[in-house]
Tab-separated table of C-alpha atoms in Angstrom:
chain	number	residue	atom	x	y	z
S	27	MET	CA	60.713	61.347	5.261
S	28	ARG	CA	57.457	60.442	3.152
S	29	LEU	CA	55.114	58.060	5.090
S	30	LYS	CA	55.815	55.007	2.674
S	31	GLU	CA	59.338	56.108	1.351
S	32	LYS	CA	60.899	52.703	1.971
S	33	LEU	CA	57.966	50.319	1.603
S	34	LEU	CA	57.313	51.627	-1.965
S	35	SER	CA	61.136	51.733	-2.908
S	36	SER	CA	62.556	48.951	-4.882
S	37	LEU	CA	64.646	46.249	-3.489
S	38	ILE	CA	67.895	45.156	-5.484
S	39	THR	CA	69.906	42.358	-4.412
S	40	PRO	CA	72.293	40.165	-6.447
S	41	SER	CA	69.641	37.429	-6.317
S	42	ILE	CA	66.416	39.371	-7.070
S	43	THR	CA	65.272	42.745	-7.844
S	44	LEU	CA	61.739	43.992	-6.701
S	45	ARG	CA	59.806	47.204	-7.833
S	46	ASN	CA	58.484	47.557	-4.236
S	47	ARG	CA	58.783	45.875	-0.924
S	48	VAL	CA	55.196	44.768	-0.662
S	49	VAL	CA	54.537	41.228	-0.783
S	50	MET	CA	51.320	39.522	-1.275
S	51	ALA	CA	51.050	36.746	1.176
S	52	PRO	CA	50.162	33.321	0.334
S	53	MET	CA	46.474	32.975	1.053
S	54	SER	CA	44.334	29.833	0.606
S	55	ARG	CA	41.331	30.862	-1.425
S	56	ARG	CA	40.283	27.582	-2.310
S	57	ARG	CA	38.981	28.168	-5.915
S	58	SER	CA	40.642	25.165	-7.505
S	59	GLU	CA	38.232	22.376	-8.076
S	60	ASN	CA	39.776	18.858	-8.120
S	61	GLY	CA	43.114	20.691	-7.160
S	62	ILE	CA	43.236	22.576	-10.679
S	63	PRO	CA	43.522	26.310	-10.721
S	64	GLY	CA	40.737	27.598	-13.055
S	65	ASN	CA	40.680	30.724	-15.254
S	66	SER	CA	39.560	32.943	-12.532
S	67	VAL	CA	42.879	32.026	-10.533
S	68	ALA	CA	45.021	33.646	-13.349
S	69	VAL	CA	42.816	36.687	-13.261
S	70	TYR	CA	43.074	36.910	-9.518
S	71	TYR	CA	46.791	36.956	-9.346
S	72	GLY	CA	47.163	39.069	-12.493
S	73	GLN	CA	45.017	41.812	-10.706
S	74	ARG	CA	47.473	41.848	-8.010
S	75	ALA	CA	50.763	42.009	-9.979
S	76	GLY	CA	51.558	45.465	-8.632
S	77	ALA	CA	52.918	43.624	-5.517
S	78	GLY	CA	56.762	43.555	-5.361
S	79	LEU	CA	56.359	39.914	-5.068
S	80	ILE	CA	53.341	37.475	-4.909
S	81	ILE	CA	53.574	34.368	-3.126
S	82	ALA	CA	50.853	32.180	-4.423
S	83	GLU	CA	48.653	30.361	-2.069
S	84	ASN	CA	49.591	27.031	-0.464
S	85	THR	CA	49.754	24.224	-3.051
S	86	ALA	CA	49.833	20.647	-2.472
S	87	VAL	CA	52.958	18.683	-3.431
S	88	ALA	CA	51.241	15.430	-3.284
S	89	ALA	CA	47.767	13.743	-3.491
S	90	ASN	CA	47.971	12.901	0.291
S	91	GLY	CA	48.763	16.345	1.395
S	92	VAL	CA	45.994	18.547	-0.132
S	93	GLY	CA	43.878	18.846	3.084
S	94	TYR	CA	41.435	21.454	2.354
S	95	LEU	CA	38.401	21.247	-0.222
S	96	HIS	CA	39.441	22.978	-3.599
S	97	ALA	CA	42.792	23.709	-2.592
S	98	PRO	CA	45.271	23.500	-5.554
S	99	GLY	CA	48.081	21.132	-6.166
S	100	ILE	CA	51.078	20.983	-8.476
S	101	TYR	CA	51.609	17.190	-8.680
S	102	ASN	CA	49.897	16.236	-11.918
S	103	THR	CA	50.220	17.690	-15.396
S	104	THR	CA	46.682	19.277	-15.450
S	105	GLN	CA	47.509	21.248	-12.388
S	106	GLN	CA	50.737	22.302	-13.777
S	107	ALA	CA	49.327	23.639	-17.090
S	108	ALA	CA	46.804	25.646	-15.096
S	109	TRP	CA	49.598	27.035	-12.955
S	110	LYS	CA	51.425	28.041	-16.142
S	111	LYS	CA	48.620	30.266	-17.200
S	112	VAL	CA	48.773	32.046	-13.769
S	113	VAL	CA	52.576	32.669	-14.118
S	114	GLU	CA	52.091	33.967	-17.758
S	115	GLU	CA	49.494	36.427	-16.411
S	116	VAL	CA	51.527	37.720	-13.635
S	117	HIS	CA	54.603	37.962	-15.849
S	118	ALA	CA	52.717	39.751	-18.619
S	119	ARG	CA	51.987	42.554	-16.050
S	120	ASN	CA	55.714	42.658	-15.023
S	121	GLY	CA	54.942	40.840	-11.837
S	122	LYS	CA	57.113	38.291	-9.885
S	123	ILE	CA	55.724	35.230	-8.434
S	124	PHE	CA	56.696	32.399	-6.092
S	125	ILE	CA	54.627	29.449	-5.186
S	126	GLN	CA	54.233	28.156	-1.608
S	127	LEU	CA	54.481	24.309	-1.619
S	128	VAL	CA	52.661	22.565	1.269
S	129	HIS	CA	51.899	19.117	2.620
S	130	THR	CA	49.181	19.369	5.182
S	131	GLY	CA	49.936	16.281	7.030
S	132	ARG	CA	47.192	15.325	9.689
S	133	ILE	CA	45.210	18.600	8.733
S	134	GLY	CA	42.525	17.733	6.488
S	135	HIS	CA	40.118	14.872	5.396
S	136	PRO	CA	40.542	12.086	2.970
S	137	LEU	CA	37.443	13.256	1.143
S	138	ASN	CA	39.211	16.425	0.128
S	139	GLN	CA	42.152	14.423	-1.372
S	140	GLU	CA	42.493	12.895	-4.977
S	141	GLY	CA	41.331	9.206	-4.712
S	142	ALA	CA	40.193	10.051	-1.124
S	143	VAL	CA	43.651	8.777	0.025
S	144	PRO	CA	44.364	8.685	3.815
S	145	LEU	CA	46.093	11.567	5.769
S	146	VAL	CA	49.719	10.842	6.907
S	147	ALA	CA	51.656	12.432	9.619
S	148	PRO	CA	54.973	11.765	11.685
S	149	SER	CA	52.859	10.019	14.278
S	150	ALA	CA	49.322	8.393	14.249
S	151	LEU	CA	47.879	11.400	16.194
S	152	THR	CA	44.557	12.992	15.172
S	153	ALA	CA	44.233	16.767	14.984
S	154	ALA	CA	41.252	18.450	16.920
S	155	GLU	CA	40.144	20.186	13.867
S	156	ILE	CA	37.005	20.512	11.816
S	157	ILE	CA	37.462	20.341	8.022
S	158	ARG	CA	34.888	21.450	5.336
S	159	THR	CA	34.307	18.524	2.875
S	160	PRO	CA	32.340	18.153	-0.342
S	161	GLY	CA	28.729	19.287	-0.092
S	162	GLY	CA	29.729	21.842	2.549
S	163	ILE	CA	29.703	19.104	5.214
S	164	HIS	CA	32.090	19.784	8.106
S	165	LEU	CA	33.709	16.647	9.588
S	166	PRO	CA	36.381	16.019	12.194
S	167	ALA	CA	39.979	15.483	10.793
S	168	THR	CA	40.673	11.671	10.671
S	169	GLN	CA	43.441	9.837	12.223
S	170	PRO	CA	46.598	10.049	9.988
S	171	GLU	CA	48.754	7.113	9.191
S	172	ALA	CA	52.189	7.256	10.588
S	173	LEU	CA	55.038	7.751	7.879
S	174	SER	CA	57.615	5.192	7.758
S	175	THR	CA	61.126	6.299	7.540
S	176	ALA	CA	61.276	5.606	3.723
S	177	GLY	CA	57.656	7.305	3.657
S	178	ALA	CA	58.978	10.597	5.184
S	179	GLN	CA	61.918	10.547	2.807
S	180	ASP	CA	59.397	10.135	-0.030
S	181	MET	CA	57.611	13.419	1.310
S	182	ILE	CA	60.850	15.165	1.244
S	183	LYS	CA	61.384	14.091	-2.355
S	184	ALA	CA	57.842	15.299	-3.056
S	185	HIS	CA	58.773	18.690	-1.976
S	186	ILE	CA	61.742	18.716	-4.071
S	187	GLN	CA	60.212	17.607	-7.102
S	188	ALA	CA	57.372	20.050	-6.730
S	189	ALA	CA	59.993	22.906	-6.542
S	190	VAL	CA	61.732	21.605	-9.761
S	191	THR	CA	58.273	21.573	-11.405
S	192	ALA	CA	57.394	25.008	-10.171
S	193	ILE	CA	60.514	26.306	-11.887
S	194	GLU	CA	59.663	24.454	-15.121
S	195	VAL	CA	56.175	25.932	-15.103
S	196	GLY	CA	57.787	29.196	-14.779
S	197	PHE	CA	57.581	30.484	-11.120
S	198	ASP	CA	60.352	32.724	-10.120
S	199	GLY	CA	60.994	30.729	-6.929
S	200	VAL	CA	59.303	28.808	-4.303
S	201	GLU	CA	58.529	29.061	-0.676
S	202	ILE	CA	58.415	25.906	1.428
S	203	HIS	CA	55.618	26.075	3.970
S	204	GLY	CA	57.266	25.238	7.289
S	205	ALA	CA	54.690	26.882	9.351
S	206	HIS	CA	51.125	26.989	10.650
S	207	GLY	CA	50.894	23.259	11.937
S	208	PHE	CA	51.313	21.521	8.590
S	209	LEU	CA	53.647	18.453	7.835
S	210	PRO	CA	57.205	20.100	8.508
S	211	GLU	CA	55.906	21.767	11.639
S	212	GLN	CA	54.456	18.552	12.748
S	213	PHE	CA	57.687	16.979	12.492
S	214	LEU	CA	59.349	19.967	14.564
S	215	HIS	CA	56.802	19.646	17.287
S	216	PRO	CA	57.348	17.193	20.232
S	217	ARG	CA	53.543	16.822	20.626
S	218	THR	CA	52.896	15.502	17.091
S	219	ASN	CA	56.246	13.932	16.566
S	220	GLN	CA	56.806	10.765	18.556
S	221	ARG	CA	59.078	9.020	16.473
S	222	THR	CA	62.159	7.030	17.479
S	223	ASP	CA	64.011	7.092	14.072
S	224	GLN	CA	66.417	9.863	12.826
S	225	TYR	CA	63.288	12.110	12.385
S	226	GLY	CA	62.310	12.252	15.987
S	227	GLY	CA	63.528	12.926	19.499
S	228	SER	CA	66.127	15.590	19.649
S	229	ILE	CA	65.872	19.059	18.290
S	230	ALA	CA	68.256	18.182	15.641
S	231	ASN	CA	66.179	15.021	14.609
S	232	ARG	CA	62.991	16.683	14.757
S	233	SER	CA	64.226	19.606	12.523
S	234	ARG	CA	65.843	17.192	10.011
S	235	PHE	CA	62.635	16.680	7.788
S	236	LEU	CA	62.339	20.509	7.114
S	237	LEU	CA	65.961	20.918	6.717
S	238	GLU	CA	66.402	18.108	4.313
S	239	ILE	CA	63.611	19.525	2.231
S	240	MET	CA	65.128	22.970	2.223
S	241	GLU	CA	68.729	21.495	1.421
S	242	GLY	CA	67.300	19.349	-1.515
S	243	VAL	CA	65.230	22.224	-2.856
S	244	ALA	CA	68.076	24.758	-2.785
S	245	ALA	CA	70.376	22.218	-4.525
S	246	ALA	CA	67.667	21.521	-7.165
S	247	ILE	CA	66.559	24.963	-8.101
S	248	GLY	CA	69.165	27.250	-6.742
S	249	LYS	CA	69.346	28.766	-3.219
S	250	GLU	CA	68.541	32.128	-4.771
S	251	ARG	CA	65.037	30.847	-5.673
S	252	THR	CA	64.282	29.380	-2.286
S	253	GLY	CA	62.431	30.681	0.711
S	254	VAL	CA	60.715	29.110	3.681
S	255	ARG	CA	57.736	30.172	5.917
S	256	LEU	CA	57.943	29.672	9.653
S	257	SER	CA	55.545	30.494	12.458
S	258	PRO	CA	57.189	30.253	15.827
S	259	PHE	CA	54.796	30.750	18.814
S	260	ALA	CA	51.731	30.827	16.663
S	261	ILE	CA	49.773	27.874	18.326
S	262	LEU	CA	47.906	27.012	15.114
S	263	ASN	CA	46.109	23.700	13.901
S	264	ASP	CA	46.244	21.993	17.343
S	265	LEU	CA	49.829	22.751	18.255
S	266	PRO	CA	50.395	24.258	21.564
S	267	ALA	CA	53.424	26.220	22.946
S	268	TYR	CA	56.377	23.796	23.851
S	269	GLU	CA	59.382	24.340	26.028
S	270	GLU	CA	62.018	24.003	23.366
S	271	GLU	CA	60.204	26.028	20.584
S	272	GLU	CA	62.506	28.882	20.560
S	273	ALA	CA	65.689	26.815	20.658
S	274	THR	CA	64.226	24.590	17.850
S	275	HIS	CA	63.567	27.622	15.678
S	276	GLN	CA	67.105	29.163	16.403
S	277	TYR	CA	68.602	25.718	15.419
S	278	ILE	CA	66.573	25.959	12.021
S	279	ILE	CA	67.601	29.648	11.383
S	280	ASP	CA	71.287	28.849	11.900
S	281	ALA	CA	70.974	25.970	9.497
S	282	LEU	CA	69.128	28.047	6.919
S	283	ARG	CA	72.045	30.593	7.328
S	284	GLU	CA	74.532	28.083	6.328
S	285	MET	CA	72.350	27.016	3.215
S	286	ASP	CA	72.379	30.689	2.165
S	287	ILE	CA	68.659	30.503	0.912
S	288	LEU	CA	67.049	33.802	-0.449
S	289	TYR	CA	64.682	34.473	2.325
S	290	ILE	CA	62.886	33.594	5.635
S	291	HIS	CA	59.155	34.525	5.869
S	292	LEU	CA	57.946	34.942	9.536
S	293	SER	CA	54.101	34.467	9.822
S	294	SER	CA	52.872	36.168	13.131
S	295	GLN	CA	49.476	35.458	14.533
S	296	ALA	CA	48.112	38.294	16.548
S	297	SER	CA	51.707	39.456	17.375
S	298	SER	CA	52.667	35.979	18.447
S	299	ILE	CA	56.429	36.652	17.510
S	300	PRO	CA	58.242	38.922	20.086
S	301	LYS	CA	60.078	41.823	18.569
S	302	SER	CA	63.190	40.391	20.362
S	303	TYR	CA	62.851	37.126	18.488
S	304	ILE	CA	62.701	38.933	15.176
S	305	GLN	CA	65.867	41.034	16.155
S	306	ASP	CA	67.459	37.608	16.913
S	307	VAL	CA	66.726	36.251	13.613
S	308	ARG	CA	68.154	39.326	12.022
S	309	LYS	CA	71.554	38.585	13.742
S	310	ARG	CA	71.388	35.013	12.852
S	311	PHE	CA	70.377	35.170	9.188
S	312	HIS	CA	71.790	37.449	6.810
S	313	ASN	CA	69.573	37.265	3.826
S	314	LEU	CA	66.125	38.674	3.254
S	315	LEU	CA	63.598	38.595	5.977
S	316	ILE	CA	59.782	38.922	5.433
S	317	LEU	CA	57.414	39.869	8.082
S	318	ALA	CA	53.691	38.970	7.955
S	319	GLY	CA	51.122	39.751	10.533
S	320	ASP	CA	48.409	42.359	10.228
S	321	TYR	CA	50.610	45.080	9.139
S	322	THR	CA	49.223	48.394	7.976
S	323	ALA	CA	51.161	50.646	5.533
S	324	ALA	CA	52.457	52.847	8.537
S	325	SER	CA	53.463	50.019	10.675
S	326	ALA	CA	55.196	48.158	7.658
S	327	GLU	CA	57.094	51.293	6.977
S	328	ALA	CA	58.139	51.496	10.587
S	329	ALA	CA	59.319	47.979	10.669
S	330	LEU	CA	61.480	48.523	7.368
S	331	GLN	CA	62.839	51.834	8.866
S	332	GLU	CA	63.947	50.027	12.005
S	333	ASN	CA	65.577	47.250	9.914
S	334	LEU	CA	63.317	44.546	11.310
S	335	ALA	CA	62.576	43.133	7.816
S	336	ASP	CA	63.464	43.776	4.244
S	337	LEU	CA	59.860	43.067	2.870
S	338	ILE	CA	56.298	43.139	4.457
S	339	ALA	CA	53.650	40.778	3.560
S	340	PHE	CA	50.061	41.720	3.424
S	341	GLY	CA	47.138	39.107	3.311
S	342	ARG	CA	43.624	40.171	3.755
S	343	PRO	CA	44.078	43.793	2.548
S	344	PHE	CA	45.169	42.208	-0.897
S	345	ILE	CA	41.750	40.117	-1.043
S	346	SER	CA	39.615	43.196	-1.397
S	347	ASN	CA	42.278	45.624	-2.758
S	348	PRO	CA	43.835	44.073	-5.840
S	349	ASP	CA	45.562	47.553	-6.626
S	350	LEU	CA	46.894	47.748	-2.890
S	351	VAL	CA	50.256	49.081	-3.809
S	352	GLU	CA	48.690	51.993	-5.570
S	353	ARG	CA	46.186	52.742	-2.719
S	354	PHE	CA	49.226	53.016	-0.404
S	355	ARG	CA	51.106	55.304	-2.933
S	356	HIS	CA	48.143	57.563	-3.153
S	357	ASN	CA	46.728	57.333	0.263
S	358	VAL	CA	43.330	56.017	-0.784
S	359	PRO	CA	41.328	54.180	1.939
S	360	LEU	CA	41.226	50.430	1.700
S	361	ALA	CA	38.183	48.519	0.804
S	362	ALA	CA	36.786	45.929	3.242
S	363	ALA	CA	36.795	42.310	2.318
S	364	ASN	CA	33.563	40.059	2.454
S	365	LYS	CA	34.941	37.358	4.991
S	366	GLU	CA	31.933	34.997	3.801
S	367	THR	CA	33.812	34.648	0.563
S	368	PHE	CA	37.393	34.009	1.821
S	369	TYR	CA	37.114	30.299	1.034
S	370	GLU	CA	34.228	29.920	-1.236
S	371	GLY	CA	31.905	31.713	-3.399
S	372	GLY	CA	33.335	31.454	-7.156
S	373	ASP	CA	34.150	34.941	-8.605
S	374	LYS	CA	32.253	36.618	-6.021
S	375	GLY	CA	34.552	37.998	-3.411
S	376	TYR	CA	37.512	36.832	-5.598
S	377	ILE	CA	37.954	38.899	-8.738
S	378	ASP	CA	35.014	41.246	-8.436
S	379	TYR	CA	36.682	43.792	-6.185
S	380	PRO	CA	37.246	46.878	-8.159
S	381	GLU	CA	40.351	48.972	-8.573
S	382	MET	CA	40.392	52.842	-7.879
S	383	PRO	CA	39.074	54.965	-10.708
S	384	SER	CA	41.937	56.750	-12.326
S	385	GLU	CA	40.346	60.166	-11.502
S	386	VAL	CA	40.796	59.118	-7.777
S	387	MET	CA	44.465	58.683	-8.310
S	388	ALA	CA	44.854	61.952	-10.419
S	389	THR	CA	43.494	63.945	-7.442
S	390	ARG	CA	45.815	62.841	-4.824
């Protein structure tokens, strides 16, 4: 067996065909001034079109859910026209690209949002997070406004409309960001959800917000174009572990199986997801499973061979290695990324990482 035999093999299903099982994970790079992806964003994703699947960075579904400075949105026509150029560049290179749709909820600052609109959340509880704002000033997150029942339903509709728009723009599908302490997970978590309406209290009620998004998106664009990212046990964005966490996620997985969506994408932080949990997800959910969490080519191949997943997502290696798949194929060492330019720096540390010289590939 070759070292990366399965990782570099194609994946063919009735719903989707991918040329390899390497996924470019959604990574916020914050190069979209005023929420509008610039020309360099199209270059960036085009350079990385060798991935079996690109999942574009978390993109706001509404003006009150941007959260981070220079994060992109897809809720106005200028943003949509810019994303269309990105999709066309990736498709011109025979790549496939989904977009990750997000509402950051209580994570963020009004100064980063169009019109300086206030943050919103399931309950009016401030996150203990520091946020970079215009001018490079770092400020504490502000207290969010608690969404009314109708307001929560408006946010569900915003996700569904963003998914419809993404398909109209040309994306091959969408991934709903149900992870990392953003709005859907704020509804899931009993610490941030102190509601007494149908979106709060029991596991079923706390899960309702995310599941109504998923059900609505799948109905609107097709279940075969719909995925979701989850991060059980990650403890991110001021969300601690809680007693019902595993049971909550098992409830969600079972519901997603019934919806028959294309994939679940599990995001692990420092091996936060136990192997036993991943195996349980495999038993419960019968469509595609993507795993993300500091994988190397070797550990990714091992996970695929063990049937823990169908696809493996790589994050930071794709930042500094636009030709990551070819480097895997030819056993070429990976270039290191400049951490100082992860979230700022213009084209520096963004589209200036070189690909391997052709003579290097020819000798391997």
